[in-house]
mmCIF file of N, CA and C in Angstrom:
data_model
loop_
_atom_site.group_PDB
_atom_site.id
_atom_site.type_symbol
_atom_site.label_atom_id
_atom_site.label_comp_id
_atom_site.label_asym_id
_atom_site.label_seq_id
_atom_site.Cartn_x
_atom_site.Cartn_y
_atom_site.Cartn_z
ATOM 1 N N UNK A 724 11.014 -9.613 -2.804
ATOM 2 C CA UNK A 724 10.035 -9.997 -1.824
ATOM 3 C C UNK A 724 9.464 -8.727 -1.215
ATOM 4 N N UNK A 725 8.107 -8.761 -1.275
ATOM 5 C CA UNK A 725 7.410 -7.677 -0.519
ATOM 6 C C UNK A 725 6.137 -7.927 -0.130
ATOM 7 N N UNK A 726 5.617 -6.780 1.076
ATOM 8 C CA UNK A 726 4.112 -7.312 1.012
ATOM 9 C C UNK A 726 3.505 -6.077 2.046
ATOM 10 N N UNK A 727 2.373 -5.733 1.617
ATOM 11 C CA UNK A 727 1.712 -4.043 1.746
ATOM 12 C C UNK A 727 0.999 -4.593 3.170
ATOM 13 N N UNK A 728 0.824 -3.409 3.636
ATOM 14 C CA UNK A 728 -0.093 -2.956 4.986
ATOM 15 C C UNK A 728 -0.946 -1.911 4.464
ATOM 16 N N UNK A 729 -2.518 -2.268 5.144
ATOM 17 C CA UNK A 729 -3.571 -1.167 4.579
ATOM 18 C C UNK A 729 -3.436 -0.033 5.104
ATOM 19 N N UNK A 730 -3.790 0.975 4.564
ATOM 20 C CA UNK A 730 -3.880 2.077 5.185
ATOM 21 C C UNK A 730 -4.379 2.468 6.069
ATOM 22 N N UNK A 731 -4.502 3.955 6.518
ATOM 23 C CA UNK A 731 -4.742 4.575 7.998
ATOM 24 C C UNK A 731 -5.079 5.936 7.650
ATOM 25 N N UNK A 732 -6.627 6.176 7.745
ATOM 26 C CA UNK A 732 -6.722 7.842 7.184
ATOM 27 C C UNK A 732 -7.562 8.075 8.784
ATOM 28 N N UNK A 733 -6.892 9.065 9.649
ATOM 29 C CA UNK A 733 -7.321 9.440 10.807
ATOM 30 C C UNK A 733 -7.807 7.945 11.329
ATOM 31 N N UNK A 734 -8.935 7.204 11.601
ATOM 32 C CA UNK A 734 -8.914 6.047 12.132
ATOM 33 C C UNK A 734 -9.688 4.877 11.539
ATOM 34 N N UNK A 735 -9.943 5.445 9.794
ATOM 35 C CA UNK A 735 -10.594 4.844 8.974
ATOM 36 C C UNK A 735 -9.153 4.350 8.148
ATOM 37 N N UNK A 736 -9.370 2.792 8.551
ATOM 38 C CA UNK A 736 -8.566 1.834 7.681
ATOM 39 C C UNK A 736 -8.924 1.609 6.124
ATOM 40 N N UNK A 737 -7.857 1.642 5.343
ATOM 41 C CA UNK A 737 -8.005 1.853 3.970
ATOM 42 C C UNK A 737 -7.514 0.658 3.476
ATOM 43 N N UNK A 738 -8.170 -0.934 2.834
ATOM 44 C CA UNK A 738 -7.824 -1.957 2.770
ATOM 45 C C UNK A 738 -7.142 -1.940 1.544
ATOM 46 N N UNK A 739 -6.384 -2.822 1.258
ATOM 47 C CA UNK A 739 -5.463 -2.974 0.094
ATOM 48 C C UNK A 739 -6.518 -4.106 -0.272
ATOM 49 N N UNK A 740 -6.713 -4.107 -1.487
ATOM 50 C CA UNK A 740 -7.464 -5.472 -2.763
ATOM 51 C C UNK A 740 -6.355 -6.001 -2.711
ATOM 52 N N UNK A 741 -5.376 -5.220 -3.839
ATOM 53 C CA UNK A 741 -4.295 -6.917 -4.265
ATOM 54 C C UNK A 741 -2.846 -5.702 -4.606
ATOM 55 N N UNK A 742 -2.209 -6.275 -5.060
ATOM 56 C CA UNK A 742 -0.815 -5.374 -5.823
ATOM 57 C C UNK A 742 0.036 -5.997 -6.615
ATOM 58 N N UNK A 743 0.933 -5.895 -7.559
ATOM 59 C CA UNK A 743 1.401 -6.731 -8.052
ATOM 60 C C UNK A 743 2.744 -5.619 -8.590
ATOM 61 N N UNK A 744 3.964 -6.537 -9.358
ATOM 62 C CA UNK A 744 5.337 -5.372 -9.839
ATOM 63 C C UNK A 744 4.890 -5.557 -11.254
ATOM 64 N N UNK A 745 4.831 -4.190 -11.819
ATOM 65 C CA UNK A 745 4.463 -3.875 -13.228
ATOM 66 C C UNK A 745 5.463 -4.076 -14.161
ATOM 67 N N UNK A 746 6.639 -3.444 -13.530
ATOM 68 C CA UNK A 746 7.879 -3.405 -14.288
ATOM 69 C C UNK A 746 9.062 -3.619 -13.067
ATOM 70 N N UNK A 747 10.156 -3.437 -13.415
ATOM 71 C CA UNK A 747 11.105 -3.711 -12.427
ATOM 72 C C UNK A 747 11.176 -2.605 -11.423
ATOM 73 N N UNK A 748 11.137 -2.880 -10.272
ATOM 74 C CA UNK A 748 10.959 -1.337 -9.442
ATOM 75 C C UNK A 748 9.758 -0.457 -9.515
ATOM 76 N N UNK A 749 8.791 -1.228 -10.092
ATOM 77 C CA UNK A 749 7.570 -0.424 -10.194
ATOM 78 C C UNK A 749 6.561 -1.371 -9.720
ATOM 79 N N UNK A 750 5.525 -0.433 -8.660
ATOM 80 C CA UNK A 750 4.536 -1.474 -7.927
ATOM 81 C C UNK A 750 3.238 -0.707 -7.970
ATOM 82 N N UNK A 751 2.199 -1.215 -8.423
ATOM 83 C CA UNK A 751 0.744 -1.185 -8.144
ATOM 84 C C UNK A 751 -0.153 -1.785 -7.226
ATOM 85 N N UNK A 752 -0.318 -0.803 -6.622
ATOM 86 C CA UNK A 752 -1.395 -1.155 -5.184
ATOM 87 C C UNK A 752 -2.832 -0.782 -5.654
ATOM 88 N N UNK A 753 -3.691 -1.732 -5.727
ATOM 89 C CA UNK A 753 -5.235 -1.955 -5.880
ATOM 90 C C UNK A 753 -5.491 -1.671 -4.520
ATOM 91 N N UNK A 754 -6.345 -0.392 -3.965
ATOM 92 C CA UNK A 754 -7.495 -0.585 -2.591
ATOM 93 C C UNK A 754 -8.684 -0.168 -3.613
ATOM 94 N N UNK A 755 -10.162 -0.634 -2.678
ATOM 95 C CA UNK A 755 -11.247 -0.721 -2.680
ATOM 96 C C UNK A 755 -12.046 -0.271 -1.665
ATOM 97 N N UNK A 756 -12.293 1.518 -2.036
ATOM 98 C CA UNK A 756 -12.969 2.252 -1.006
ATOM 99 C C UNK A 756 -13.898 2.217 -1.272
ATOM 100 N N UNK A 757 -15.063 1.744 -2.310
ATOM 101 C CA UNK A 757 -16.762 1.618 -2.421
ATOM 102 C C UNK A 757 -17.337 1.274 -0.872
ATOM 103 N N UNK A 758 -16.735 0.972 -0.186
ATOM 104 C CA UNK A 758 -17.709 1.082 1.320
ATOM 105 C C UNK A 758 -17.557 1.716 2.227
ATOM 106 N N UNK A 759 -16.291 2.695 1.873
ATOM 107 C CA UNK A 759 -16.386 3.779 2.833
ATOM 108 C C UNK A 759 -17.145 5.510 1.914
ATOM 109 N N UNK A 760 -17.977 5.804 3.126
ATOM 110 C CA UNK A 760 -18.185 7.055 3.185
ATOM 111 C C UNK A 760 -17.261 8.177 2.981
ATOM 112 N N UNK A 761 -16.130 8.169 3.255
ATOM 113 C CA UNK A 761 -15.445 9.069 3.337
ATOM 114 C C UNK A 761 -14.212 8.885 5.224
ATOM 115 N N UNK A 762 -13.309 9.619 4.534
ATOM 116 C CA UNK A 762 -12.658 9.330 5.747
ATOM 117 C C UNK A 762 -11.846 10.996 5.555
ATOM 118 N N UNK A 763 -11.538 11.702 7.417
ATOM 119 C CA UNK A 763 -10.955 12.607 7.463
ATOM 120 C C UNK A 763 -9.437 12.780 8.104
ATOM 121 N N UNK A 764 -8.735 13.180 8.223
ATOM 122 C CA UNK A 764 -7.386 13.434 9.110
ATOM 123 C C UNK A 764 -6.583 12.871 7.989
ATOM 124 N N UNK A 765 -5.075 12.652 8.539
ATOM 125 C CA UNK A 765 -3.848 12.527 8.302
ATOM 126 C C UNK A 765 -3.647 11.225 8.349
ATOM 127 N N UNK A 766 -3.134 10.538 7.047
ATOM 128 C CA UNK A 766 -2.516 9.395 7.521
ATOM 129 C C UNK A 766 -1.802 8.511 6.199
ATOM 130 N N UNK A 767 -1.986 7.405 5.568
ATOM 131 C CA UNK A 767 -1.558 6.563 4.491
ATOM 132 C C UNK A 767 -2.273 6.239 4.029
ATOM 133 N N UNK A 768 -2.219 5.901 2.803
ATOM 134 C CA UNK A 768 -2.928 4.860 2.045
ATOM 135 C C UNK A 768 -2.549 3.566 1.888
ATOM 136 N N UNK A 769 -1.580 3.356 1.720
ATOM 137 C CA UNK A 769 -0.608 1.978 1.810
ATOM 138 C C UNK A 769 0.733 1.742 2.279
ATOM 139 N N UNK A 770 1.073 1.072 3.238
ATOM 140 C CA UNK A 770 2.393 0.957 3.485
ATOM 141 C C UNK A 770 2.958 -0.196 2.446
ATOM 142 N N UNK A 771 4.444 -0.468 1.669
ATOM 143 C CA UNK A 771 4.913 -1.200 1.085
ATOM 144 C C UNK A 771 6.199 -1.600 1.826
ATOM 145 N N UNK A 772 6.337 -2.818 1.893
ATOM 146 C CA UNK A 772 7.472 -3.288 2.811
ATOM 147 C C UNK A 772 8.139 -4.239 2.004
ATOM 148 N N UNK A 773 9.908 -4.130 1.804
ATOM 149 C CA UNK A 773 10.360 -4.905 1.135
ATOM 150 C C UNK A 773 11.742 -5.015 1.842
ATOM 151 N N UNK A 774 12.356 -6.280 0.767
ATOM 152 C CA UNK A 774 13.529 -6.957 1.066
ATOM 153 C C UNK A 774 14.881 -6.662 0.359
ATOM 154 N N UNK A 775 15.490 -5.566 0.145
ATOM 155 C CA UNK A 775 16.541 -5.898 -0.877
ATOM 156 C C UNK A 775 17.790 -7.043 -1.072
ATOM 157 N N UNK A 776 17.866 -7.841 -1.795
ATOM 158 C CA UNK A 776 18.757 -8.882 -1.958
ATOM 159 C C UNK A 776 19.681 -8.536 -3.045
ATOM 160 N N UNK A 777 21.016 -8.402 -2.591
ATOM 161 C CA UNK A 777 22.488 -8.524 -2.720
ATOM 162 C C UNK A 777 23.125 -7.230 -2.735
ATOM 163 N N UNK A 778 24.145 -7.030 -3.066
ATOM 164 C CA UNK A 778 25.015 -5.989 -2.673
ATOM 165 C C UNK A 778 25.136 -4.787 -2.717
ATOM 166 N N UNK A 779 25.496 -4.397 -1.897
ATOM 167 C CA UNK A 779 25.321 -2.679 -2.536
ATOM 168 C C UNK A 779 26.111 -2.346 -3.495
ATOM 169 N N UNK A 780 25.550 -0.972 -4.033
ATOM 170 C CA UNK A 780 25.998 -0.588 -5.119
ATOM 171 C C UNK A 780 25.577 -1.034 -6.443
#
């Protein structure tokens, strides 16, 4: 279980399209910057937030 937050470049939000798991432990995040100009400063492109289920180790 998981699910992304858009990004943050200085105070230009960077939207996530879609994402999906390619392989096991492997994730592709689609954004769609064609309407931004450009963005400056420090920040993310995508946050990914997940759940791990069962035991350690």
């Amino acid at each position: 279980m998981y699910r992304t937050q858009k990004g943050l470049i200085g105070s230009t939000p960077v939207p996530v399209d879609m994402y999906n798991e390619i392989s096991s432990g492997t994730y592709r995040v689609v954004q769609n910057v064609s309407g931004l100009s450009g963005a400056t400063g420090s920040g993310y492109l995508a946050v990914l937030h997940f759940h791990v289920i069962g035991s350690e180790g």
